[in-house]
Structures are given as C-alpha cells and as structure tokens.
mmCIF file of C-alpha atoms in Angstrom:
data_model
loop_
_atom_site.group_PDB
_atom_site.id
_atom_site.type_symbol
_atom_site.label_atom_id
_atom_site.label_comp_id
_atom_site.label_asym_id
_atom_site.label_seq_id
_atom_site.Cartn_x
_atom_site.Cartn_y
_atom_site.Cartn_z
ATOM 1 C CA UNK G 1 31.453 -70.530 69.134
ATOM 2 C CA UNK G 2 28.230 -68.246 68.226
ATOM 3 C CA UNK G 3 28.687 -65.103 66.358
ATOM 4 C CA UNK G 4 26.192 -62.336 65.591
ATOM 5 C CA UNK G 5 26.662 -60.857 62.704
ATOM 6 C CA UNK G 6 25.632 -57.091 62.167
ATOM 7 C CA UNK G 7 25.796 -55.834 58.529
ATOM 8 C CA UNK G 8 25.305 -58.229 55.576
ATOM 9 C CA UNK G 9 26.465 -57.028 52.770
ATOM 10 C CA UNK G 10 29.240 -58.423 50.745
ATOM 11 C CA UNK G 11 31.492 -58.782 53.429
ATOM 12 C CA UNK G 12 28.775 -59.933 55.994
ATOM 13 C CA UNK G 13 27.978 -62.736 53.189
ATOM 14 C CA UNK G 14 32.065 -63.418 52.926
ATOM 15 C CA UNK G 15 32.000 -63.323 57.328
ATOM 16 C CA UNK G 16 29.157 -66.037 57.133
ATOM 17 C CA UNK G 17 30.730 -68.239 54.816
ATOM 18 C CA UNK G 18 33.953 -68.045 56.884
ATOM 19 C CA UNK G 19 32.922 -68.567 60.218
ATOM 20 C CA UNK G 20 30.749 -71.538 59.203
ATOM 21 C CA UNK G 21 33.696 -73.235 57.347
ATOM 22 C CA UNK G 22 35.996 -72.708 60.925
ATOM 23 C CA UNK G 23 33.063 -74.702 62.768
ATOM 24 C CA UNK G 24 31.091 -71.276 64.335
ATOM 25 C CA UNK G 25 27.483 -70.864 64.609
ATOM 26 C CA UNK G 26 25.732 -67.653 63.184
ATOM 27 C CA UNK G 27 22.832 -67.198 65.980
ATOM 28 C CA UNK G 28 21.751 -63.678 64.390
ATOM 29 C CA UNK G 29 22.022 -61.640 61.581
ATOM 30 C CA UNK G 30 21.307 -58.290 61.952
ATOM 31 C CA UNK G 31 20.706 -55.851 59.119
ATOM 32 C CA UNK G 32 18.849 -52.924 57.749
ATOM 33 C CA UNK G 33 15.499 -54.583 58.042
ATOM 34 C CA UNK G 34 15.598 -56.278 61.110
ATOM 35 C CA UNK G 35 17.919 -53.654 63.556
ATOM 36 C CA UNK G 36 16.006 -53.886 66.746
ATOM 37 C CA UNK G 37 17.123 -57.942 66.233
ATOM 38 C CA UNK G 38 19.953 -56.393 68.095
ATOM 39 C CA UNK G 39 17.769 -57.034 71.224
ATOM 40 C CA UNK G 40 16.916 -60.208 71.023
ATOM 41 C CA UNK G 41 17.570 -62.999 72.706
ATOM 42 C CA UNK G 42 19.388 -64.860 70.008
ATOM 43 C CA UNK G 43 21.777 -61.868 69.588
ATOM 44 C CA UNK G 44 22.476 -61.948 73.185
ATOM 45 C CA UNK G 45 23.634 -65.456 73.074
ATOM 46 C CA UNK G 46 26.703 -64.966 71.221
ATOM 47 C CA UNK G 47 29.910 -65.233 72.055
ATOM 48 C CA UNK G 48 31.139 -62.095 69.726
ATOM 49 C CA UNK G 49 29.761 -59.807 66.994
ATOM 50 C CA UNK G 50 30.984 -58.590 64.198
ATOM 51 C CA UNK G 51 30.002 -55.115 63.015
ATOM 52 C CA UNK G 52 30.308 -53.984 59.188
ATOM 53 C CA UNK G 53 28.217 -51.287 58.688
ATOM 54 C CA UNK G 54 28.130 -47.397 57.614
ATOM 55 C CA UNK G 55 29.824 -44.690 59.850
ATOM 56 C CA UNK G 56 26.171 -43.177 60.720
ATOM 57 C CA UNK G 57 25.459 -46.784 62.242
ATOM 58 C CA UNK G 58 28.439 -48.484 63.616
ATOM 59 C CA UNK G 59 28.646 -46.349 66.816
ATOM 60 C CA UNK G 60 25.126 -46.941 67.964
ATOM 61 C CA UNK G 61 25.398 -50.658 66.776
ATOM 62 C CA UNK G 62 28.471 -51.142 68.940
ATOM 63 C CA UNK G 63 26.946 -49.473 71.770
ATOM 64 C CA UNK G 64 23.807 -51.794 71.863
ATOM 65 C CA UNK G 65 25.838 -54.742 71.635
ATOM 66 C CA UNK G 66 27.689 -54.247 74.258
ATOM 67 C CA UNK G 67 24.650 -53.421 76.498
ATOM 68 C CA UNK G 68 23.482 -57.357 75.216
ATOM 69 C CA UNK G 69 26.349 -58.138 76.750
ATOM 70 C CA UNK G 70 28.105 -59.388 73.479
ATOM 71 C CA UNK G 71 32.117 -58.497 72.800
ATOM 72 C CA UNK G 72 31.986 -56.528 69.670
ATOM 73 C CA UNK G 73 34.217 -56.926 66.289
ATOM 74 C CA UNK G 74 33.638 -53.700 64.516
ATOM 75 C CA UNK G 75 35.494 -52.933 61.170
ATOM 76 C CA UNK G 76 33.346 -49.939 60.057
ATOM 77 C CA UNK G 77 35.831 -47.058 59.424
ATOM 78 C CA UNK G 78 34.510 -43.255 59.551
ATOM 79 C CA UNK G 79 33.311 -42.741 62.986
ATOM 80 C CA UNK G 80 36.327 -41.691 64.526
ATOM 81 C CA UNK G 81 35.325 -38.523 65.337
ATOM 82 C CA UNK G 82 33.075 -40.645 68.022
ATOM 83 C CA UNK G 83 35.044 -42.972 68.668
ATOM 84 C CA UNK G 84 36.133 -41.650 72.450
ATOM 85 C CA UNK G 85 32.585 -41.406 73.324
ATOM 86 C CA UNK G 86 31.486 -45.181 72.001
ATOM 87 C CA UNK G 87 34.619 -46.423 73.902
ATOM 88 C CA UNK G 88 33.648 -44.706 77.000
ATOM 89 C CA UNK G 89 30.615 -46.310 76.740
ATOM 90 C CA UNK G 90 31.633 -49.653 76.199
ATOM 91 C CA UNK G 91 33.178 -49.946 79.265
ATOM 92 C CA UNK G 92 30.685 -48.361 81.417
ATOM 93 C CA UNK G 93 28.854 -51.323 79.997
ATOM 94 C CA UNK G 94 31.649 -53.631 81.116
ATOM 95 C CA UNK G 95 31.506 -54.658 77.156
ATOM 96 C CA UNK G 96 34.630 -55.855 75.011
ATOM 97 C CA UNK G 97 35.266 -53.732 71.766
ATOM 98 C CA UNK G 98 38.201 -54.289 68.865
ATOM 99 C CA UNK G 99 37.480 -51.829 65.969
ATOM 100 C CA UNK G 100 39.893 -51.778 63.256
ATOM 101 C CA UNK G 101 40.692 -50.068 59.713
ATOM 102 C CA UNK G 102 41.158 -53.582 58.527
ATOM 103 C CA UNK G 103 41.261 -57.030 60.138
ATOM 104 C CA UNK G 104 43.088 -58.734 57.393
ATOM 105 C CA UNK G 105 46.266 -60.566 59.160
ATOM 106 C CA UNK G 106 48.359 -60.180 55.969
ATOM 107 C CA UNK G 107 47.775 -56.333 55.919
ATOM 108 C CA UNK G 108 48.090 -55.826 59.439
ATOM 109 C CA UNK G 109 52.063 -58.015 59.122
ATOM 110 C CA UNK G 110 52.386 -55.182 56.370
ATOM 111 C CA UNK G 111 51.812 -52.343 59.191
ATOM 112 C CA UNK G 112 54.323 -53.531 61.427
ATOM 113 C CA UNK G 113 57.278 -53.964 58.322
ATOM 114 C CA UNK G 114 55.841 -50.873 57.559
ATOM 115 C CA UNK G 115 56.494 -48.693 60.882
ATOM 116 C CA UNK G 116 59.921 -50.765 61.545
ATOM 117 C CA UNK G 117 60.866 -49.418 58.019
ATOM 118 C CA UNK G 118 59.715 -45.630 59.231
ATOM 119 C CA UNK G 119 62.023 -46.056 62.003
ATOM 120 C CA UNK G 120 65.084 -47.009 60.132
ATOM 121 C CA UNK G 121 64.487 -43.609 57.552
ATOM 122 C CA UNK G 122 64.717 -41.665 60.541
ATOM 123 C CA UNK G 123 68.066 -41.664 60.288
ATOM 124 C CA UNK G 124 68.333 -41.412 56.168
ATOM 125 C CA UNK G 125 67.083 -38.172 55.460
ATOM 126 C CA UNK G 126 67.744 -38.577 51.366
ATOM 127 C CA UNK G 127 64.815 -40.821 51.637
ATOM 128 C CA UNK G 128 61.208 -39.425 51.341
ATOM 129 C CA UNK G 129 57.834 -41.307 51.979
ATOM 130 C CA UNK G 130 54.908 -41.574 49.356
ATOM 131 C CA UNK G 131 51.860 -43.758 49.791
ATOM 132 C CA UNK G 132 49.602 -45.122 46.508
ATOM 133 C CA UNK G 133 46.094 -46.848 47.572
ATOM 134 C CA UNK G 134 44.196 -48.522 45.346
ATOM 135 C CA UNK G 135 40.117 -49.396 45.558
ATOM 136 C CA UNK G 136 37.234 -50.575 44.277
ATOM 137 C CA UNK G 137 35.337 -47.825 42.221
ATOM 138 C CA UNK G 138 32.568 -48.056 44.643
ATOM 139 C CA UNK G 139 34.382 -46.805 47.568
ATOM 140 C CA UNK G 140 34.271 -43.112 47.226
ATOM 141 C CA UNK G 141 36.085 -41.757 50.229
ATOM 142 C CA UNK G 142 39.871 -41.335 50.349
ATOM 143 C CA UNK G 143 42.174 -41.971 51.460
ATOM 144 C CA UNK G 144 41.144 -45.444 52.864
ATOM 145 C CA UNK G 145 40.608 -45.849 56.548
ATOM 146 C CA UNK G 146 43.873 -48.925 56.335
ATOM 147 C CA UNK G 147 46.127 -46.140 54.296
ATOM 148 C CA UNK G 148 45.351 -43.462 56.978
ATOM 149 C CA UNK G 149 46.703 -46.469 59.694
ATOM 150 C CA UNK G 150 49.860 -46.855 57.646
ATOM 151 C CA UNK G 151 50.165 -42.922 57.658
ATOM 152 C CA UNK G 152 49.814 -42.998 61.369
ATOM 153 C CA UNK G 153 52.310 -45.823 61.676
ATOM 154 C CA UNK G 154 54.898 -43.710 59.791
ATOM 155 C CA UNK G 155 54.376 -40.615 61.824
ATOM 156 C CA UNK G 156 54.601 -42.320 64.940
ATOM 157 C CA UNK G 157 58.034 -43.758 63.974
ATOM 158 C CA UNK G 158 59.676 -41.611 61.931
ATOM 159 C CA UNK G 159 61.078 -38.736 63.298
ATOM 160 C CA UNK G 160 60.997 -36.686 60.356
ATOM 161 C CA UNK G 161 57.490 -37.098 58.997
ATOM 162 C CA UNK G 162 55.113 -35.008 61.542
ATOM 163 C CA UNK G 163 51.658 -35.228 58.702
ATOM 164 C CA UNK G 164 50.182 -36.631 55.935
ATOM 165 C CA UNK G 165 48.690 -35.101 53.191
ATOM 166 C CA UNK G 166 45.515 -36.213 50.933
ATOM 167 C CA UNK G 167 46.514 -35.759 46.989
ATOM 168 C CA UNK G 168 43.023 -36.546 45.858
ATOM 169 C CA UNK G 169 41.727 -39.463 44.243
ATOM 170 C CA UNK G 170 42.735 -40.686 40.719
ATOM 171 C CA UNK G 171 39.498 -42.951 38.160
ATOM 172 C CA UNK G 172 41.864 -45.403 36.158
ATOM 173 C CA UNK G 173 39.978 -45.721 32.626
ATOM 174 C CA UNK G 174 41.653 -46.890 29.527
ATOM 175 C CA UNK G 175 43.422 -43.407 28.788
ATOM 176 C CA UNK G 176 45.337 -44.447 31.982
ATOM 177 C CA UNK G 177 45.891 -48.305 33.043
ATOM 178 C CA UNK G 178 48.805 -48.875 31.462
ATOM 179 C CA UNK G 179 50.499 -46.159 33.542
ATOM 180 C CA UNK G 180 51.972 -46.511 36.659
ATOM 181 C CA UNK G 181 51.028 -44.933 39.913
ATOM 182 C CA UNK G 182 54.595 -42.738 40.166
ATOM 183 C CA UNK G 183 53.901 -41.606 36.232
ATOM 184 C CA UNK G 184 49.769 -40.954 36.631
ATOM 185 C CA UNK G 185 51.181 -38.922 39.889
ATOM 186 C CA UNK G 186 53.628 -36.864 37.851
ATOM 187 C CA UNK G 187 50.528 -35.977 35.081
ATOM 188 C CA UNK G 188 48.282 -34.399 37.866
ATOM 189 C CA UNK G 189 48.428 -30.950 39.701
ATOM 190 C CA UNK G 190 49.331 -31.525 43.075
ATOM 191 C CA UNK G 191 48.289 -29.554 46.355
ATOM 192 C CA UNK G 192 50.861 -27.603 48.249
ATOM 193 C CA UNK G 193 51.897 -29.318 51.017
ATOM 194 C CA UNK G 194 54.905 -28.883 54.362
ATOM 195 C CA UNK G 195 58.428 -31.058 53.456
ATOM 196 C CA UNK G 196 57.556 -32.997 56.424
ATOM 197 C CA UNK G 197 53.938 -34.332 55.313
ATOM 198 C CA UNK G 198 53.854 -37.864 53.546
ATOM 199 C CA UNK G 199 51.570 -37.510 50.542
ATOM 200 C CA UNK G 200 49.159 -40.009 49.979
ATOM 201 C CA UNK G 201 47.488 -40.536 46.340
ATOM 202 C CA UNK G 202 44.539 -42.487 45.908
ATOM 203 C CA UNK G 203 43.184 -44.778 43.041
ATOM 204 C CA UNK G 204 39.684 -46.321 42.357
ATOM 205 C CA UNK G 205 39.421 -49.115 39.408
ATOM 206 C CA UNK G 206 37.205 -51.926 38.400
ATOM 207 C CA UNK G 207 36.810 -54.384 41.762
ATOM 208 C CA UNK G 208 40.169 -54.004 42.960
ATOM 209 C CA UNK G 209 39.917 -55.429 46.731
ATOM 210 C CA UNK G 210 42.687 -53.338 47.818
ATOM 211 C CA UNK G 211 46.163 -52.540 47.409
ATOM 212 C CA UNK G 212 48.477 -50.156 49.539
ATOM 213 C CA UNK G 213 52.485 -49.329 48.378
ATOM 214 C CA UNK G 214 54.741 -47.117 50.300
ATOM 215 C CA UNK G 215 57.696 -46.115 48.319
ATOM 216 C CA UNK G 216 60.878 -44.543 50.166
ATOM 217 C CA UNK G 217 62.409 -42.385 47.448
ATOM 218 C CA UNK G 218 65.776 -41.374 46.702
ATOM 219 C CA UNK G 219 67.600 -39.669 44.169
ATOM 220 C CA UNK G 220 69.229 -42.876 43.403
ATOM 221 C CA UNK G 221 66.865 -45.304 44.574
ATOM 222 C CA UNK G 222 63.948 -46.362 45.472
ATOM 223 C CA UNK G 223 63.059 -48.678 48.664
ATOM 224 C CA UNK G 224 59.265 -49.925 48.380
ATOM 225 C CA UNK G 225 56.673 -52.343 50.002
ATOM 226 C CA UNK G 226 53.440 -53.080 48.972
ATOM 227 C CA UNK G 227 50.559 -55.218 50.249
ATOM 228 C CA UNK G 228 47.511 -56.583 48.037
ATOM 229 C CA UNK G 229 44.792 -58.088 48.874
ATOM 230 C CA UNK G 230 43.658 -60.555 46.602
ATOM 231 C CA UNK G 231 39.718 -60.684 47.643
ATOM 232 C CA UNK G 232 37.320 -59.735 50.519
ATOM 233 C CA UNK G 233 38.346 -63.219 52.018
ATOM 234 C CA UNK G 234 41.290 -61.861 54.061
ATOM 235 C CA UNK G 235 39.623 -58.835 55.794
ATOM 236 C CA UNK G 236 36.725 -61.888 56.515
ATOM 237 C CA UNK G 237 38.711 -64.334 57.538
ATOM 238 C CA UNK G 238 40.565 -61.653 59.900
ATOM 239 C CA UNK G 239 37.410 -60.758 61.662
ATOM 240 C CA UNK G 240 36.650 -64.139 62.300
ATOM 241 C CA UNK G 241 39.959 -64.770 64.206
ATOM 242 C CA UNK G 242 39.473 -61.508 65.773
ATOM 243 C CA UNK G 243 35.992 -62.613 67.277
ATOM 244 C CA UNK G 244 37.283 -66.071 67.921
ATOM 245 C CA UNK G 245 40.196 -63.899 70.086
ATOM 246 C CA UNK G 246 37.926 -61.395 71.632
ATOM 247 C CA UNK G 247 35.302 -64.286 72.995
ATOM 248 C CA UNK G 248 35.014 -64.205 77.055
ATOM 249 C CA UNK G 249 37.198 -60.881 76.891
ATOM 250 C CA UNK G 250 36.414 -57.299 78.709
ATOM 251 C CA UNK G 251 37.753 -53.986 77.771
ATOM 252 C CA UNK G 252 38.732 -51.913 74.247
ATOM 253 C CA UNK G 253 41.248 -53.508 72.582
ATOM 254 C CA UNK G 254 43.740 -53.353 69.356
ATOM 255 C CA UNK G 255 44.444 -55.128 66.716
ATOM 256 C CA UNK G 256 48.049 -54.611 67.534
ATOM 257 C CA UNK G 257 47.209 -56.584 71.222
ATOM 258 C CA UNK G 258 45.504 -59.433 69.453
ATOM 259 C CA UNK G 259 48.498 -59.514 66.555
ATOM 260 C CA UNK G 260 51.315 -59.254 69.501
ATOM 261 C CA UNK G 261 49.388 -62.435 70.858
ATOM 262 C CA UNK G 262 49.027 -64.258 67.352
ATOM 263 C CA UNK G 263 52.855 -63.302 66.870
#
C-alpha cells in the first residue's frame, strides 16, 4: 500500500523504515519545510497517513488530510481539547481518522489487562491504585498522554476510583537511580488529593522509551503490572498496522475497534 507520512522526526524515520520492511510505499513525506506538500498530488495518492507531529499542528494536519481524501493515522497527543471539533470535521469530509495515545500493540494488550484488573478491585476495597511512568528526559509534559489512557481505563471500570491525580514529575540523576519508584515516591512532598483519585507519579531519565506500572496496594500485598517498551519500534510498527487497518475505511475510529478486530 502507499503511505504519507506527516512528521519526520525520530519516529517518522522509525515509521519509514517499518513500512518499507512490510512491503509499503512512502509516496510523501511531509514535514516542517515542505507543509503545503500536504496538497499535492502525491499525498493524495495514498492509501493512509500517518501523523506525528506537535499538538499546535496535528489538528490542522489531520484536517487537510482528510480533505485529500487520505484516512489519517494520527498519534500526536495534546490536542484534546480540539479534538471534538477535528472529528466533526473529518466526517463532514467523509475522511477516516484513528488518533491514539500510543499505537504500540503490546501497550495497548497492557490497557485491556489493565481495565479487566480495575474491574475485579471493584469489589476489594483494601486495594488502592498507583500509577509510575517513566520517559525520556526530553519529553517534558506529564503525565504521558498513554498513562492518562490507563487512568481513564481504571476510572471507567472501577467503581471506586472516580479521578486521577498528577504528583509531578521526578529527574532520576545519580543521587537517585538506585531507588525505586515506591521509595523516590515516599522522599517527595505530595499534593493533597480525594481517597478516590488514583495518583499518578511521573519519571524522566536518560532515553528511556517508555515504561508504565500500576501497582494495586495492600496492607499485605501488593498486585502489580507493568509494560515497557523496549524502543520506538513498537509505537512504529503499531502505526503501520494501524494504517494498513484503516486503508479503504470511512469514519473516526479507536484503537480499541481495530484491537477487538486484531484480537
């Protein structure tokens, strides 16, 4: 198939090398330098795009695709706030949209242990919920846009969690790496937050890809799942089955519809 791709950064470069190895065509590339590209006639003769951008960009980028005509793959996270208004669009356009925290199959398995596990604590109040997330230093905001799905996954299936709460972000250095997450947590002062919020701490060090643990705590035990990503290759190689799934498709999609279909 022919894919556009829009953003080429690292993970464009990682999107490239993937879709090439499956057998796809890249017919555009579309980045800072070259955005009206998104026009052309090359862009309009693929079968998807895949969008990995900034939050200021995505929602216009999205929005033109679709208006090519092209089904759009779009894992830029921070444009939720328009996200209602870029949907409507799309399918005014009669356009195809999946947009996604994070496209990586493996993590997206982890979401769906990880709101069958909310549902079971429903009914074990001694447990409590606490999420860890752990980045890159280069990505500054927290928490990240695939902890804040797992948060949303938890307080849509646990009847006792109604919030979550942001506990700020945490620089591991060499004063700190040999601690764990639960004992760096216990060294820093803590917002206030309500009983029923699930606190979520975040982490930046060296090039960590990304790594996301949700411990159940008791006072006897301690129930926890973690997923971690081992390099950029999973989120790629996710949006390039997502496009390959989204080809000849109309409307705004999950990536819980796609997964249901993969599973």
């Amino acid at each position: 198939m022919k894919i556009a791709l829009i953003g080429y950064g690292k993970m464009g470069h990682a999107i490239e090398r993937i879709a090439r190895e499956r057998g796809h065509e890249i017919v555009s590339i579309i980045d800072v330098d070259n955005n009206a590209d998104i026009d052309s006639e090359a862009f309009a003769s693929a079968d998807a795009a895949i969008e990995f951008t900034t939050p200021a960009t995505a929602p216009d980028n999205v929005v033109r695709a679709a208006a090519a005509g092209v089904p759009v793959i779009c894992g830029s996270t921070g444009w939720a706030s328009r996200r209602e208004e870029v949907e409507k669009r799309v399918s005014e356009l009669d356009g195809a949209l999946l947009a996604s925290s994070n496209f990586s199959i493996g993590v997206n398995v982890f979401n769906i242990v990880n709101r069958k596990l909310a549902a079971l604590m429903s009914h074990l109040p001694q447990y409590m919920p606490h999420m860890y997330e752990t980045h890159h230093v280069h990505k500054l905001d927290h928490p990240s846009g695939t902890a804040i799905t797992l948060a949303e996954g938890i307080i849509a299936d646990n009847s006792r969690i109604n919030s979550w709460a942001d506990e700020g972000i945490v620089w591991i250095d060499e004063n700190n790496a040999s601690m764990t997450p639960q004992e760096i947590e216990a060294t820093i002062e803590k917002p206030a937050m309500d009983t029923d919020a699930l606190p979520v701490l975040s982490f930046r060090e060296g090039e960590v890809p990304g790594t996301h643990t949700i411990d159940w705590d008791s006072a006897v035990d301690c129930i926890s799942i973690t997923h971690r990503a081992k390099s950029r290759d999973g989120f790629a190689l996710g949006a390039v089955m997502a496009a390959e799934w989204i080809a000849g498709r109309k409307g705004i999609f999950t990536i819980e519809t796609m997964m249901e279909e993969l599973l």
